């Protein structure tokens, strides 16, 4: 139960940062359009620094095995989410936006700083492994699902800043190369800006939304419940049924970091996919805001359930 309470505390603190962004828009210090500036800052500078710097550590056999376990479990999480979305498609009459919202969690903006604050910097290293399956699934399966075409936007995949940072970090990890101290200090300062900037962005986005209309949207509650509770709980049950952690309990903290990512709110990438493929981006935005509002409650509940099945 300890980690779930820590997670609740950290998420509450982060939501207070979001309130600051919300207020700054309402008093007209910031504008709704500034969300694009904050997004660019996060995607092209802050998050890549966080991912790369998490790998500026000594590679031990235990860390190598833990990272491999994290990446494999992250792939499993994505597969389970995709299967669940397809199973729910007919009963709930889901369209492409609904399905991609269910499948893809916000593993970048929110999760990496949450994991660092809740589980420590070491676990950020393992959680960064989620970037590989996430970006592959989003820009291959998600894009095909939304566009209805078989073409794959390889350029977007290969030039994704987080993936570039991941591979650069892995190169440094495997080779033992370290950046100079002055560069590391600069990256550390960027790293520490991720949480505040991410939540300021959330506040700015919410301030630019019709919050009353969002809260009155009944379908948004259903989709959010699927993304925040049904799929994460199904993932925990599948992990339990596999018996992996009963055989290898040393990976329990590592997979908990991945589980935090798997229980995150809807990814902002779904909005990008909607814009690119001509779908309802406004609906994707509603799902993003709704799930972000409720994740403060649901993510600690999911981790509490994880700890019940797999005591840490």
GROMACS .gro file of C-alpha atoms in nm:
model
  312
    1UNK     CA    1   0.000   0.000   0.000
    2UNK     CA    2   0.298   0.231   0.065
    3UNK     CA    3   0.381   0.303  -0.299
    4UNK     CA    4   0.017   0.368  -0.388
    5UNK     CA    5  -0.001   0.634  -0.115
    6UNK     CA    6   0.326   0.789  -0.232
    7UNK     CA    7   0.190   0.790  -0.587
    8UNK     CA    8  -0.132   0.956  -0.470
    9UNK     CA    9   0.071   1.224  -0.290
   10UNK     CA   10   0.295   1.291  -0.591
   11UNK     CA   11   0.004   1.302  -0.836
   12UNK     CA   12  -0.183   1.543  -0.610
   13UNK     CA   13   0.124   1.768  -0.595
   14UNK     CA   14   0.157   1.753  -0.973
   15UNK     CA   15  -0.208   1.842  -1.020
   16UNK     CA   16  -0.146   2.154  -0.810
   17UNK     CA   17   0.112   2.247  -1.073
   18UNK     CA   18  -0.160   2.199  -1.335
   19UNK     CA   19  -0.381   2.438  -1.139
   20UNK     CA   20  -0.112   2.704  -1.179
   21UNK     CA   21  -0.120   2.661  -1.557
   22UNK     CA   22  -0.501   2.676  -1.551
   23UNK     CA   23  -0.504   2.997  -1.346
   24UNK     CA   24  -0.237   3.163  -1.562
   25UNK     CA   25  -0.457   3.113  -1.869
   26UNK     CA   26  -0.769   3.237  -1.692
   27UNK     CA   27  -0.593   3.558  -1.575
   28UNK     CA   28  -0.449   3.595  -1.929
   29UNK     CA   29  -0.085   3.568  -1.839
   30UNK     CA   30  -0.068   3.268  -2.074
   31UNK     CA   31  -0.278   3.192  -2.381
   32UNK     CA   32  -0.435   2.864  -2.490
   33UNK     CA   33  -0.203   2.864  -2.792
   34UNK     CA   34   0.097   2.848  -2.556
   35UNK     CA   35   0.024   2.477  -2.515
   36UNK     CA   36   0.203   2.420  -2.848
   37UNK     CA   37   0.514   2.595  -2.710
   38UNK     CA   38   0.512   2.384  -2.393
   39UNK     CA   39   0.456   2.068  -2.599
   40UNK     CA   40   0.751   2.151  -2.823
   41UNK     CA   41   0.970   2.217  -2.520
   42UNK     CA   42   0.876   1.882  -2.366
   43UNK     CA   43   0.900   1.671  -2.681
   44UNK     CA   44   1.219   1.815  -2.826
   45UNK     CA   45   1.423   1.904  -2.517
   46UNK     CA   46   1.303   1.804  -2.170
   47UNK     CA   47   1.181   1.446  -2.219
   48UNK     CA   48   1.478   1.340  -2.436
   49UNK     CA   49   1.713   1.474  -2.168
   50UNK     CA   50   1.527   1.279  -1.900
   51UNK     CA   51   1.540   0.955  -2.103
   52UNK     CA   52   1.904   0.995  -2.209
   53UNK     CA   53   2.026   1.094  -1.863
   54UNK     CA   54   1.847   0.799  -1.698
   55UNK     CA   55   2.085   0.578  -1.896
   56UNK     CA   56   2.404   0.752  -1.791
   57UNK     CA   57   2.466   0.477  -1.538
   58UNK     CA   58   2.689   0.172  -1.510
   59UNK     CA   59   2.545  -0.130  -1.687
   60UNK     CA   60   2.536  -0.434  -1.461
   61UNK     CA   61   2.396  -0.779  -1.546
   62UNK     CA   62   2.104  -0.710  -1.310
   63UNK     CA   63   2.020  -0.381  -1.483
   64UNK     CA   64   2.048  -0.538  -1.827
   65UNK     CA   65   1.808  -0.817  -1.730
   66UNK     CA   66   1.573  -0.570  -1.560
   67UNK     CA   67   1.562  -0.346  -1.868
   68UNK     CA   68   1.495  -0.644  -2.093
   69UNK     CA   69   1.211  -0.755  -1.862
   70UNK     CA   70   1.070  -0.400  -1.865
   71UNK     CA   71   1.069  -0.379  -2.246
   72UNK     CA   72   0.912  -0.724  -2.286
   73UNK     CA   73   0.641  -0.642  -2.030
   74UNK     CA   74   0.579  -0.307  -2.202
   75UNK     CA   75   0.523  -0.491  -2.532
   76UNK     CA   76   0.285  -0.728  -2.349
   77UNK     CA   77   0.096  -0.429  -2.205
   78UNK     CA   78   0.050  -0.285  -2.554
   79UNK     CA   79  -0.067  -0.621  -2.693
   80UNK     CA   80  -0.316  -0.671  -2.407
   81UNK     CA   81  -0.452  -0.317  -2.458
   82UNK     CA   82  -0.492  -0.376  -2.833
   83UNK     CA   83  -0.672  -0.708  -2.778
   84UNK     CA   84  -0.899  -0.554  -2.513
   85UNK     CA   85  -0.990  -0.261  -2.740
   86UNK     CA   86  -1.080  -0.499  -3.023
   87UNK     CA   87  -1.289  -0.715  -2.790
   88UNK     CA   88  -1.480  -0.408  -2.671
   89UNK     CA   89  -1.527  -0.265  -3.020
   90UNK     CA   90  -1.859  -0.431  -3.104
   91UNK     CA   91  -2.029  -0.428  -2.758
   92UNK     CA   92  -1.958  -0.056  -2.710
   93UNK     CA   93  -1.969   0.047  -3.078
   94UNK     CA   94  -1.616   0.189  -3.063
   95UNK     CA   95  -1.474   0.397  -3.346
   96UNK     CA   96  -1.105   0.448  -3.425
   97UNK     CA   97  -1.064   0.738  -3.178
   98UNK     CA   98  -1.224   0.535  -2.898
   99UNK     CA   99  -1.000   0.235  -2.965
  100UNK     CA  100  -0.674   0.427  -2.987
  101UNK     CA  101  -0.763   0.612  -2.667
  102UNK     CA  102  -0.809   0.280  -2.491
  103UNK     CA  103  -0.483   0.141  -2.627
  104UNK     CA  104  -0.236   0.425  -2.580
  105UNK     CA  105  -0.141   0.571  -2.242
  106UNK     CA  106   0.048   0.894  -2.183
  107UNK     CA  107   0.382   0.726  -2.115
  108UNK     CA  108   0.590   1.040  -2.173
  109UNK     CA  109   0.461   1.370  -2.036
  110UNK     CA  110   0.310   1.234  -1.716
  111UNK     CA  111   0.463   0.894  -1.645
  112UNK     CA  112   0.839   0.954  -1.650
  113UNK     CA  113   0.833   1.234  -1.389
  114UNK     CA  114   0.578   1.039  -1.180
  115UNK     CA  115   0.800   0.729  -1.176
  116UNK     CA  116   1.107   0.938  -1.088
  117UNK     CA  117   0.923   1.108  -0.801
  118UNK     CA  118   0.753   0.791  -0.672
  119UNK     CA  119   1.000   0.508  -0.726
  120UNK     CA  120   1.328   0.695  -0.768
  121UNK     CA  121   1.563   0.783  -1.053
  122UNK     CA  122   1.675   0.421  -1.103
  123UNK     CA  123   1.326   0.317  -1.208
  124UNK     CA  124   1.313   0.592  -1.472
  125UNK     CA  125   1.581   0.394  -1.654
  126UNK     CA  126   1.354   0.088  -1.673
  127UNK     CA  127   1.039   0.286  -1.750
  128UNK     CA  128   1.209   0.460  -2.044
  129UNK     CA  129   1.204   0.120  -2.213
  130UNK     CA  130   0.830   0.172  -2.268
  131UNK     CA  131   0.914   0.431  -2.535
  132UNK     CA  132   1.011   0.164  -2.789
  133UNK     CA  133   0.688  -0.043  -2.794
  134UNK     CA  134   0.475   0.267  -2.742
  135UNK     CA  135   0.606   0.455  -3.045
  136UNK     CA  136   0.606   0.145  -3.265
  137UNK     CA  137   0.244   0.065  -3.175
  138UNK     CA  138   0.125   0.427  -3.205
  139UNK     CA  139   0.280   0.502  -3.541
  140UNK     CA  140   0.230   0.159  -3.697
  141UNK     CA  141  -0.083  -0.007  -3.557
  142UNK     CA  142  -0.248   0.316  -3.438
  143UNK     CA  143  -0.181   0.499  -3.764
  144UNK     CA  144  -0.310   0.210  -3.977
  145UNK     CA  145  -0.620   0.180  -3.757
  146UNK     CA  146  -0.696   0.553  -3.780
  147UNK     CA  147  -0.608   0.602  -4.147
  148UNK     CA  148  -0.740   0.275  -4.284
  149UNK     CA  149  -0.427   0.251  -4.496
  150UNK     CA  150  -0.135   0.009  -4.484
  151UNK     CA  151   0.130   0.279  -4.524
  152UNK     CA  152   0.354   0.336  -4.223
  153UNK     CA  153   0.499   0.682  -4.139
  154UNK     CA  154   0.855   0.557  -4.091
  155UNK     CA  155   0.989   0.913  -4.086
  156UNK     CA  156   0.780   0.998  -3.779
  157UNK     CA  157   0.893   0.680  -3.607
  158UNK     CA  158   1.263   0.716  -3.681
  159UNK     CA  159   1.275   1.090  -3.607
  160UNK     CA  160   1.078   1.068  -3.282
  161UNK     CA  161   1.290   1.260  -3.024
  162UNK     CA  162   1.215   1.016  -2.743
  163UNK     CA  163   1.320   0.715  -2.952
  164UNK     CA  164   1.637   0.895  -3.063
  165UNK     CA  165   1.714   0.972  -2.697
  166UNK     CA  166   1.644   0.609  -2.605
  167UNK     CA  167   1.880   0.468  -2.867
  168UNK     CA  168   2.146   0.731  -2.792
  169UNK     CA  169   2.116   0.645  -2.424
  170UNK     CA  170   2.144   0.273  -2.496
  171UNK     CA  171   2.455   0.340  -2.704
  172UNK     CA  172   2.611   0.530  -2.414
  173UNK     CA  173   2.502   0.260  -2.171
  174UNK     CA  174   2.652  -0.025  -2.374
  175UNK     CA  175   2.972   0.159  -2.466
  176UNK     CA  176   3.030   0.314  -2.124
  177UNK     CA  177   3.058   0.662  -2.279
  178UNK     CA  178   2.958   0.948  -2.047
  179UNK     CA  179   2.880   1.308  -2.134
  180UNK     CA  180   3.105   1.577  -1.980
  181UNK     CA  181   3.007   1.703  -1.635
  182UNK     CA  182   2.903   2.045  -1.767
  183UNK     CA  183   2.666   1.881  -2.019
  184UNK     CA  184   2.531   1.646  -1.753
  185UNK     CA  185   2.453   1.944  -1.528
  186UNK     CA  186   2.259   2.115  -1.806
  187UNK     CA  187   2.068   1.793  -1.878
  188UNK     CA  188   1.995   1.746  -1.509
  189UNK     CA  189   1.838   2.092  -1.496
  190UNK     CA  190   1.624   2.009  -1.801
  191UNK     CA  191   1.535   1.676  -1.641
  192UNK     CA  192   1.406   1.854  -1.330
  193UNK     CA  193   1.182   2.076  -1.544
  194UNK     CA  194   0.984   1.786  -1.690
  195UNK     CA  195   0.728   1.745  -1.410
  196UNK     CA  196   0.647   2.115  -1.376
  197UNK     CA  197   0.630   2.180  -1.750
  198UNK     CA  198   0.418   1.868  -1.812
  199UNK     CA  199   0.162   1.969  -1.555
  200UNK     CA  200   0.161   2.333  -1.662
  201UNK     CA  201   0.073   2.200  -2.008
  202UNK     CA  202  -0.213   1.995  -1.860
  203UNK     CA  203  -0.347   2.306  -1.687
  204UNK     CA  204  -0.324   2.517  -2.004
  205UNK     CA  205  -0.505   2.247  -2.206
  206UNK     CA  206  -0.781   2.215  -1.946
  207UNK     CA  207  -0.820   2.594  -1.932
  208UNK     CA  208  -0.874   2.597  -2.308
  209UNK     CA  209  -1.140   2.323  -2.287
  210UNK     CA  210  -1.509   2.342  -2.213
  211UNK     CA  211  -1.479   2.164  -1.879
  212UNK     CA  212  -1.856   2.155  -1.821
  213UNK     CA  213  -1.917   1.991  -2.158
  214UNK     CA  214  -1.640   1.740  -2.091
  215UNK     CA  215  -1.785   1.642  -1.753
  216UNK     CA  216  -2.130   1.602  -1.910
  217UNK     CA  217  -1.998   1.367  -2.179
  218UNK     CA  218  -2.121   1.022  -2.072
  219UNK     CA  219  -1.917   0.834  -2.332
  220UNK     CA  220  -1.599   0.999  -2.204
  221UNK     CA  221  -1.659   0.833  -1.865
  222UNK     CA  222  -1.687   0.491  -2.031
  223UNK     CA  223  -1.372   0.533  -2.240
  224UNK     CA  224  -1.180   0.679  -1.943
  225UNK     CA  225  -1.286   0.388  -1.722
  226UNK     CA  226  -1.159   0.148  -1.986
  227UNK     CA  227  -0.826   0.327  -2.024
  228UNK     CA  228  -0.768   0.391  -1.652
  229UNK     CA  229  -0.914   0.081  -1.488
  230UNK     CA  230  -1.031  -0.203  -1.712
  231UNK     CA  231  -0.717  -0.242  -1.924
  232UNK     CA  232  -0.466  -0.194  -1.638
  233UNK     CA  233  -0.654  -0.441  -1.416
  234UNK     CA  234  -0.673  -0.689  -1.704
  235UNK     CA  235  -0.297  -0.648  -1.748
  236UNK     CA  236  -0.234  -0.724  -1.379
  237UNK     CA  237  -0.453  -1.034  -1.400
  238UNK     CA  238  -0.265  -1.154  -1.710
  239UNK     CA  239   0.067  -1.096  -1.533
  240UNK     CA  240  -0.058  -1.291  -1.232
  241UNK     CA  241  -0.182  -1.575  -1.451
  242UNK     CA  242   0.159  -1.596  -1.622
  243UNK     CA  243   0.328  -1.670  -1.289
  244UNK     CA  244   0.634  -1.472  -1.399
  245UNK     CA  245   0.677  -1.272  -1.078
  246UNK     CA  246   0.628  -1.577  -0.859
  247UNK     CA  247   0.930  -1.728  -1.038
  248UNK     CA  248   1.129  -1.404  -1.063
  249UNK     CA  249   1.016  -1.179  -0.771
  250UNK     CA  250   1.326  -0.960  -0.808
  251UNK     CA  251   1.157  -0.792  -1.108
  252UNK     CA  252   0.852  -0.682  -0.909
  253UNK     CA  253   0.965  -0.316  -0.863
  254UNK     CA  254   1.072  -0.294  -1.229
  255UNK     CA  255   0.737  -0.414  -1.360
  256UNK     CA  256   0.558  -0.183  -1.118
  257UNK     CA  257   0.724   0.111  -1.295
  258UNK     CA  258   0.590  -0.024  -1.626
  259UNK     CA  259   0.250  -0.077  -1.465
  260UNK     CA  260   0.238   0.291  -1.368
  261UNK     CA  261   0.289   0.370  -1.737
  262UNK     CA  262   0.022   0.120  -1.842
  263UNK     CA  263  -0.233   0.281  -1.607
  264UNK     CA  264  -0.169   0.638  -1.727
  265UNK     CA  265  -0.439   0.855  -1.890
  266UNK     CA  266  -0.497   0.877  -2.264
  267UNK     CA  267  -0.194   0.971  -2.473
  268UNK     CA  268  -0.177   1.310  -2.640
  269UNK     CA  269  -0.050   1.117  -2.945
  270UNK     CA  270  -0.412   1.013  -3.008
  271UNK     CA  271  -0.497   1.379  -3.072
  272UNK     CA  272  -0.206   1.402  -3.318
  273UNK     CA  273  -0.323   1.085  -3.495
  274UNK     CA  274  -0.676   1.225  -3.516
  275UNK     CA  275  -0.554   1.546  -3.678
  276UNK     CA  276  -0.330   1.360  -3.924
  277UNK     CA  277  -0.600   1.116  -4.034
  278UNK     CA  278  -0.902   1.349  -4.036
  279UNK     CA  279  -1.079   1.204  -3.733
  280UNK     CA  280  -1.250   1.391  -3.451
  281UNK     CA  281  -0.956   1.554  -3.270
  282UNK     CA  282  -1.194   1.738  -3.036
  283UNK     CA  283  -1.329   1.406  -2.908
  284UNK     CA  284  -0.975   1.278  -2.857
  285UNK     CA  285  -0.904   1.596  -2.659
  286UNK     CA  286  -1.210   1.536  -2.440
  287UNK     CA  287  -1.091   1.184  -2.360
  288UNK     CA  288  -0.742   1.314  -2.286
  289UNK     CA  289  -0.865   1.579  -2.041
  290UNK     CA  290  -1.123   1.352  -1.874
  291UNK     CA  291  -0.878   1.067  -1.815
  292UNK     CA  292  -0.611   1.308  -1.690
  293UNK     CA  293  -0.851   1.451  -1.433
  294UNK     CA  294  -0.939   1.108  -1.295
  295UNK     CA  295  -0.593   0.948  -1.306
  296UNK     CA  296  -0.507   1.103  -0.969
  297UNK     CA  297  -0.750   0.852  -0.814
  298UNK     CA  298  -0.723   0.557  -1.051
  299UNK     CA  299  -0.344   0.522  -1.084
  300UNK     CA  300  -0.290   0.478  -0.707
  301UNK     CA  301  -0.579   0.227  -0.704
  302UNK     CA  302  -0.417   0.024  -0.982
  303UNK     CA  303  -0.080   0.024  -0.805
  304UNK     CA  304  -0.252  -0.073  -0.478
  305UNK     CA  305  -0.403  -0.372  -0.662
  306UNK     CA  306  -0.062  -0.453  -0.813
  307UNK     CA  307   0.091  -0.458  -0.464
  308UNK     CA  308  -0.187  -0.687  -0.340
  309UNK     CA  309  -0.099  -0.941  -0.609
  310UNK     CA  310   0.278  -0.878  -0.598
  311UNK     CA  311   0.401  -0.743  -0.262
  312UNK     CA  312   0.710  -0.522  -0.299
   0.00000   0.00000   0.00000
